[in-house]
């Protein structure tokens, strides 16, 4: 089976740094994705990790440790518009193909 | 490019009614997906397609049907709506490169309420 865990909610202050963790236990692994989803909207792609290490993209960075089944999303210089849910998803084998299994999402609230 | 479009945006159904959720993409992606998202839950895969004429069940296919007659369109059919199908439905599409890497792009979603 596939299991992905991430905190349900987090609160952080505008201008600060926040780290959202994701742990996974899956039957196979072929990449980890982070998506951002504003309330009432579609998920949008943020980052992709398939090898261990840190991927940086502007204010957003994502880290992966395959041996630990662990990833985090780091958001720097938080802005009010970063208030959203952040979804961790693992790509793993499914019925002869590869599919994404999503965590339940972490709702981030950025306060002034 | 419009990307992935879905219609309708919102619909109320009575128990036992049927409807089709439409999904179209203009990115010439081979892979298309239907997910449902319930409050506080992750996205669950209903059905997916790896190309025109090919469809497969995902994690939660019961009560749904799909077809893929063209690359662009991937409609989701509910035959006998039940309250348990109240959810937000997202369609997504992707393209896999030579390294089997892909990113899924999502449509705006259809909010369905079954009463």
PDB file of N, CA, C and O in Angstrom, chain A residues 30 33 35 37 40-43 45 48 50 87 91 94-95 97-100 102-104, chain B residues 33 35 37 40 42-43 45 48 57-59 90 96 100-104 106-108 111:
ATOM      1  N   UNK A  30       9.242   6.670  -7.787  1.00  0.00           N
ATOM      2  CA  UNK A  30       9.717   7.218  -9.054  1.00  0.00           C
ATOM      3  C   UNK A  30       9.543   8.726  -9.071  1.00  0.00           C
ATOM      4  O   UNK A  30       9.211   9.314 -10.088  1.00  0.00           O
ATOM      5  N   UNK A  33       6.505  14.933  -5.819  1.00  0.00           N
ATOM      6  CA  UNK A  33       6.026  16.220  -6.313  1.00  0.00           C
ATOM      7  C   UNK A  33       5.443  17.030  -5.163  1.00  0.00           C
ATOM      8  O   UNK A  33       4.858  16.485  -4.231  1.00  0.00           O
ATOM      9  N   UNK A  35       2.683  20.229  -4.861  1.00  0.00           N
ATOM     10  CA  UNK A  35       1.702  21.066  -5.537  1.00  0.00           C
ATOM     11  C   UNK A  35       1.167  22.102  -4.540  1.00  0.00           C
ATOM     12  O   UNK A  35       1.047  21.835  -3.339  1.00  0.00           O
ATOM     13  N   UNK A  37      -2.197  24.476  -3.725  1.00  0.00           N
ATOM     14  CA  UNK A  37      -3.609  24.568  -4.054  1.00  0.00           C
ATOM     15  C   UNK A  37      -4.272  25.653  -3.212  1.00  0.00           C
ATOM     16  O   UNK A  37      -4.444  25.496  -2.005  1.00  0.00           O
ATOM     17  N   UNK A  40     -10.481  26.526  -3.275  1.00  0.00           N
ATOM     18  CA  UNK A  40     -11.421  26.578  -4.382  1.00  0.00           C
ATOM     19  C   UNK A  40     -10.784  26.532  -5.765  1.00  0.00           C
ATOM     20  O   UNK A  40     -11.483  26.737  -6.765  1.00  0.00           O
ATOM     21  N   UNK A  41      -9.499  26.277  -5.811  1.00  0.00           N
ATOM     22  CA  UNK A  41      -8.804  26.257  -7.096  1.00  0.00           C
ATOM     23  C   UNK A  41      -8.135  24.901  -7.351  1.00  0.00           C
ATOM     24  O   UNK A  41      -8.139  24.020  -6.499  1.00  0.00           O
ATOM     25  N   UNK A  42      -7.561  24.773  -8.541  1.00  0.00           N
ATOM     26  CA  UNK A  42      -6.883  23.536  -8.909  1.00  0.00           C
ATOM     27  C   UNK A  42      -5.471  23.505  -8.333  1.00  0.00           C
ATOM     28  O   UNK A  42      -4.861  24.548  -8.108  1.00  0.00           O
ATOM     29  N   UNK A  43      -4.926  22.312  -8.092  1.00  0.00           N
ATOM     30  CA  UNK A  43      -3.509  22.224  -7.716  1.00  0.00           C
ATOM     31  C   UNK A  43      -2.618  22.705  -8.852  1.00  0.00           C
ATOM     32  O   UNK A  43      -2.898  22.459 -10.035  1.00  0.00           O
ATOM     33  N   UNK A  45       1.592  22.875 -10.049  1.00  0.00           N
ATOM     34  CA  UNK A  45       2.886  22.241  -9.826  1.00  0.00           C
ATOM     35  C   UNK A  45       3.883  23.226  -9.233  1.00  0.00           C
ATOM     36  O   UNK A  45       4.014  24.369  -9.679  1.00  0.00           O
ATOM     37  N   UNK A  48       9.643  19.102  -8.204  1.00  0.00           N
ATOM     38  CA  UNK A  48       9.783  17.668  -8.465  1.00  0.00           C
ATOM     39  C   UNK A  48      11.174  17.237  -8.023  1.00  0.00           C
ATOM     40  O   UNK A  48      12.169  17.882  -8.373  1.00  0.00           O
ATOM     41  N   UNK A  50      13.553  13.600  -7.786  1.00  0.00           N
ATOM     42  CA  UNK A  50      13.660  12.164  -8.007  1.00  0.00           C
ATOM     43  C   UNK A  50      14.973  11.631  -7.420  1.00  0.00           C
ATOM     44  O   UNK A  50      15.076  10.455  -7.069  1.00  0.00           O
ATOM     45  N   UNK A  87       0.369  20.154  -1.259  1.00  0.00           N
ATOM     46  CA  UNK A  87       0.140  18.723  -1.419  1.00  0.00           C
ATOM     47  C   UNK A  87       1.436  18.024  -1.793  1.00  0.00           C
ATOM     48  O   UNK A  87       2.110  18.426  -2.740  1.00  0.00           O
ATOM     49  N   UNK A  91       5.135   9.454  -6.863  1.00  0.00           N
ATOM     50  CA  UNK A  91       4.887   8.662  -8.069  1.00  0.00           C
ATOM     51  C   UNK A  91       5.443   7.262  -7.832  1.00  0.00           C
ATOM     52  O   UNK A  91       6.624   7.092  -7.509  1.00  0.00           O
ATOM     53  N   UNK A  94       1.797   1.417 -10.238  1.00  0.00           N
ATOM     54  CA  UNK A  94       0.379   1.102 -10.064  1.00  0.00           C
ATOM     55  C   UNK A  94      -0.075   0.312 -11.265  1.00  0.00           C
ATOM     56  O   UNK A  94      -0.114   0.835 -12.368  1.00  0.00           O
ATOM     57  N   UNK A  95      -0.415  -0.961 -11.040  1.00  0.00           N
ATOM     58  CA  UNK A  95      -1.036  -1.797 -12.068  1.00  0.00           C
ATOM     59  C   UNK A  95      -0.275  -1.711 -13.386  1.00  0.00           C
ATOM     60  O   UNK A  95      -0.883  -1.488 -14.440  1.00  0.00           O
ATOM     61  N   UNK A  97       1.765   0.533 -14.400  1.00  0.00           N
ATOM     62  CA  UNK A  97       2.115   1.880 -14.826  1.00  0.00           C
ATOM     63  C   UNK A  97       2.651   2.640 -13.609  1.00  0.00           C
ATOM     64  O   UNK A  97       2.979   2.032 -12.599  1.00  0.00           O
ATOM     65  N   UNK A  98       2.758   3.944 -13.721  1.00  0.00           N
ATOM     66  CA  UNK A  98       3.140   4.785 -12.586  1.00  0.00           C
ATOM     67  C   UNK A  98       2.030   5.776 -12.329  1.00  0.00           C
ATOM     68  O   UNK A  98       1.500   6.381 -13.263  1.00  0.00           O
ATOM     69  N   UNK A  99       1.675   5.953 -11.077  1.00  0.00           N
ATOM     70  CA  UNK A  99       0.629   6.907 -10.739  1.00  0.00           C
ATOM     71  C   UNK A  99       1.040   7.718  -9.519  1.00  0.00           C
ATOM     72  O   UNK A  99       1.909   7.317  -8.756  1.00  0.00           O
ATOM     73  N   UNK A 100       0.377   8.850  -9.365  1.00  0.00           N
ATOM     74  CA  UNK A 100       0.607   9.700  -8.203  1.00  0.00           C
ATOM     75  C   UNK A 100      -0.316   9.316  -7.054  1.00  0.00           C
ATOM     76  O   UNK A 100      -1.510   9.115  -7.258  1.00  0.00           O
ATOM     77  N   UNK A 102      -1.406  10.997  -3.474  1.00  0.00           N
ATOM     78  CA  UNK A 102      -1.333  12.295  -2.810  1.00  0.00           C
ATOM     79  C   UNK A 102      -1.498  12.166  -1.309  1.00  0.00           C
ATOM     80  O   UNK A 102      -2.291  11.350  -0.824  1.00  0.00           O
ATOM     81  N   UNK A 103      -0.778  13.003  -0.575  1.00  0.00           N
ATOM     82  CA  UNK A 103      -1.066  13.182   0.832  1.00  0.00           C
ATOM     83  C   UNK A 103      -2.311  14.034   0.988  1.00  0.00           C
ATOM     84  O   UNK A 103      -2.865  14.552   0.008  1.00  0.00           O
ATOM     85  N   UNK A 104      -2.756  14.218   2.246  1.00  0.00           N
ATOM     86  CA  UNK A 104      -3.991  14.961   2.485  1.00  0.00           C
ATOM     87  C   UNK A 104      -3.794  16.468   2.405  1.00  0.00           C
ATOM     88  O   UNK A 104      -4.763  17.219   2.416  1.00  0.00           O
TER      89      UNK A 104
ATOM     90  N   UNK B  33      -6.225  12.030 -16.551  1.00  0.00           N
ATOM     91  CA  UNK B  33      -6.596  11.461 -15.259  1.00  0.00           C
ATOM     92  C   UNK B  33      -7.861  12.129 -14.736  1.00  0.00           C
ATOM     93  O   UNK B  33      -8.112  13.304 -15.005  1.00  0.00           O
ATOM     94  N   UNK B  35      -9.533  12.691 -10.876  1.00  0.00           N
ATOM     95  CA  UNK B  35      -9.392  12.575  -9.431  1.00  0.00           C
ATOM     96  C   UNK B  35     -10.643  13.135  -8.776  1.00  0.00           C
ATOM     97  O   UNK B  35     -11.322  13.996  -9.332  1.00  0.00           O
ATOM     98  N   UNK B  37     -11.643  14.907  -4.911  1.00  0.00           N
ATOM     99  CA  UNK B  37     -11.053  15.448  -3.698  1.00  0.00           C
ATOM    100  C   UNK B  37     -12.158  15.750  -2.709  1.00  0.00           C
ATOM    101  O   UNK B  37     -13.009  16.606  -2.945  1.00  0.00           O
ATOM    102  N   UNK B  40     -10.535  17.616   3.457  1.00  0.00           N
ATOM    103  CA  UNK B  40      -9.556  17.043   4.376  1.00  0.00           C
ATOM    104  C   UNK B  40      -8.908  15.771   3.882  1.00  0.00           C
ATOM    105  O   UNK B  40      -8.169  15.124   4.644  1.00  0.00           O
ATOM    106  N   UNK B  42      -6.840  13.602   0.595  1.00  0.00           N
ATOM    107  CA  UNK B  42      -5.998  13.780  -0.575  1.00  0.00           C
ATOM    108  C   UNK B  42      -6.780  13.486  -1.849  1.00  0.00           C
ATOM    109  O   UNK B  42      -7.883  12.956  -1.827  1.00  0.00           O
ATOM    110  N   UNK B  43      -6.189  13.842  -2.953  1.00  0.00           N
ATOM    111  CA  UNK B  43      -6.773  13.512  -4.251  1.00  0.00           C
ATOM    112  C   UNK B  43      -6.737  12.003  -4.452  1.00  0.00           C
ATOM    113  O   UNK B  43      -5.707  11.361  -4.227  1.00  0.00           O
ATOM    114  N   UNK B  45      -7.398   8.876  -7.208  1.00  0.00           N
ATOM    115  CA  UNK B  45      -7.480   8.604  -8.641  1.00  0.00           C
ATOM    116  C   UNK B  45      -8.686   7.725  -8.942  1.00  0.00           C
ATOM    117  O   UNK B  45      -8.832   6.633  -8.370  1.00  0.00           O
ATOM    118  N   UNK B  48      -7.811   6.590 -15.324  1.00  0.00           N
ATOM    119  CA  UNK B  48      -6.789   7.257 -16.095  1.00  0.00           C
ATOM    120  C   UNK B  48      -6.731   6.658 -17.500  1.00  0.00           C
ATOM    121  O   UNK B  48      -7.292   5.590 -17.758  1.00  0.00           O
ATOM    122  N   UNK B  57      -8.703   1.561 -14.576  1.00  0.00           N
ATOM    123  CA  UNK B  57      -9.246   1.955 -13.282  1.00  0.00           C
ATOM    124  C   UNK B  57      -8.135   2.445 -12.368  1.00  0.00           C
ATOM    125  O   UNK B  57      -7.016   1.948 -12.382  1.00  0.00           O
ATOM    126  N   UNK B  58      -8.507   3.429 -11.549  1.00  0.00           N
ATOM    127  CA  UNK B  58      -7.624   3.909 -10.512  1.00  0.00           C
ATOM    128  C   UNK B  58      -8.008   3.321  -9.166  1.00  0.00           C
ATOM    129  O   UNK B  58      -8.519   2.199  -9.086  1.00  0.00           O
ATOM    130  N   UNK B  59      -7.817   4.109  -8.122  1.00  0.00           N
ATOM    131  CA  UNK B  59      -8.041   3.624  -6.763  1.00  0.00           C
ATOM    132  C   UNK B  59      -9.519   3.529  -6.403  1.00  0.00           C
ATOM    133  O   UNK B  59      -9.936   2.637  -5.661  1.00  0.00           O
ATOM    134  N   UNK B  90     -11.411  16.694 -10.288  1.00  0.00           N
ATOM    135  CA  UNK B  90     -10.355  17.338 -11.065  1.00  0.00           C
ATOM    136  C   UNK B  90      -9.901  16.406 -12.184  1.00  0.00           C
ATOM    137  O   UNK B  90      -9.654  15.223 -11.967  1.00  0.00           O
ATOM    138  N   UNK B  96       4.814  12.249 -20.782  1.00  0.00           N
ATOM    139  CA  UNK B  96       6.012  11.634 -20.221  1.00  0.00           C
ATOM    140  C   UNK B  96       7.147  11.762 -21.215  1.00  0.00           C
ATOM    141  O   UNK B  96       7.006  11.410 -22.387  1.00  0.00           O
ATOM    142  N   UNK B 100      10.868   9.172 -18.702  1.00  0.00           N
ATOM    143  CA  UNK B 100       9.652   8.788 -17.969  1.00  0.00           C
ATOM    144  C   UNK B 100       9.289   9.801 -16.891  1.00  0.00           C
ATOM    145  O   UNK B 100       8.609   9.455 -15.937  1.00  0.00           O
ATOM    146  N   UNK B 101       9.784  11.037 -17.026  1.00  0.00           N
ATOM    147  CA  UNK B 101       9.395  12.070 -16.076  1.00  0.00           C
ATOM    148  C   UNK B 101       8.154  12.777 -16.599  1.00  0.00           C
ATOM    149  O   UNK B 101       7.981  12.943 -17.801  1.00  0.00           O
ATOM    150  N   UNK B 102       7.299  13.193 -15.698  1.00  0.00           N
ATOM    151  CA  UNK B 102       6.076  13.868 -16.123  1.00  0.00           C
ATOM    152  C   UNK B 102       5.616  14.815 -15.036  1.00  0.00           C
ATOM    153  O   UNK B 102       5.938  14.644 -13.863  1.00  0.00           O
ATOM    154  N   UNK B 103       4.866  15.811 -15.452  1.00  0.00           N
ATOM    155  CA  UNK B 103       4.192  16.718 -14.530  1.00  0.00           C
ATOM    156  C   UNK B 103       2.737  16.766 -14.928  1.00  0.00           C
ATOM    157  O   UNK B 103       2.424  16.936 -16.109  1.00  0.00           O
ATOM    158  N   UNK B 104       1.862  16.605 -13.956  1.00  0.00           N
ATOM    159  CA  UNK B 104       0.438  16.654 -14.245  1.00  0.00           C
ATOM    160  C   UNK B 104      -0.082  18.079 -14.113  1.00  0.00           C
ATOM    161  O   UNK B 104       0.246  18.785 -13.162  1.00  0.00           O
ATOM    162  N   UNK B 106      -3.564  20.363 -13.944  1.00  0.00           N
ATOM    163  CA  UNK B 106      -4.941  20.155 -13.515  1.00  0.00           C
ATOM    164  C   UNK B 106      -5.897  21.176 -14.115  1.00  0.00           C
ATOM    165  O   UNK B 106      -5.546  22.340 -14.315  1.00  0.00           O
ATOM    166  N   UNK B 107      -7.114  20.719 -14.352  1.00  0.00           N
ATOM    167  CA  UNK B 107      -8.199  21.619 -14.715  1.00  0.00           C
ATOM    168  C   UNK B 107      -8.741  22.311 -13.476  1.00  0.00           C
ATOM    169  O   UNK B 107      -8.350  21.983 -12.354  1.00  0.00           O
ATOM    170  N   UNK B 108      -9.690  23.256 -13.658  1.00  0.00           N
ATOM    171  CA  UNK B 108     -10.198  24.067 -12.551  1.00  0.00           C
ATOM    172  C   UNK B 108     -11.145  23.328 -11.620  1.00  0.00           C
ATOM    173  O   UNK B 108     -11.462  23.824 -10.542  1.00  0.00           O
ATOM    174  N   UNK B 111     -17.446  21.039  -9.110  1.00  0.00           N
ATOM    175  CA  UNK B 111     -18.012  20.778  -7.783  1.00  0.00           C
ATOM    176  C   UNK B 111     -19.364  20.137  -7.947  1.00  0.00           C
ATOM    177  O   UNK B 111     -20.253  20.727  -8.556  1.00  0.00           O
TER     178      UNK B 111
END
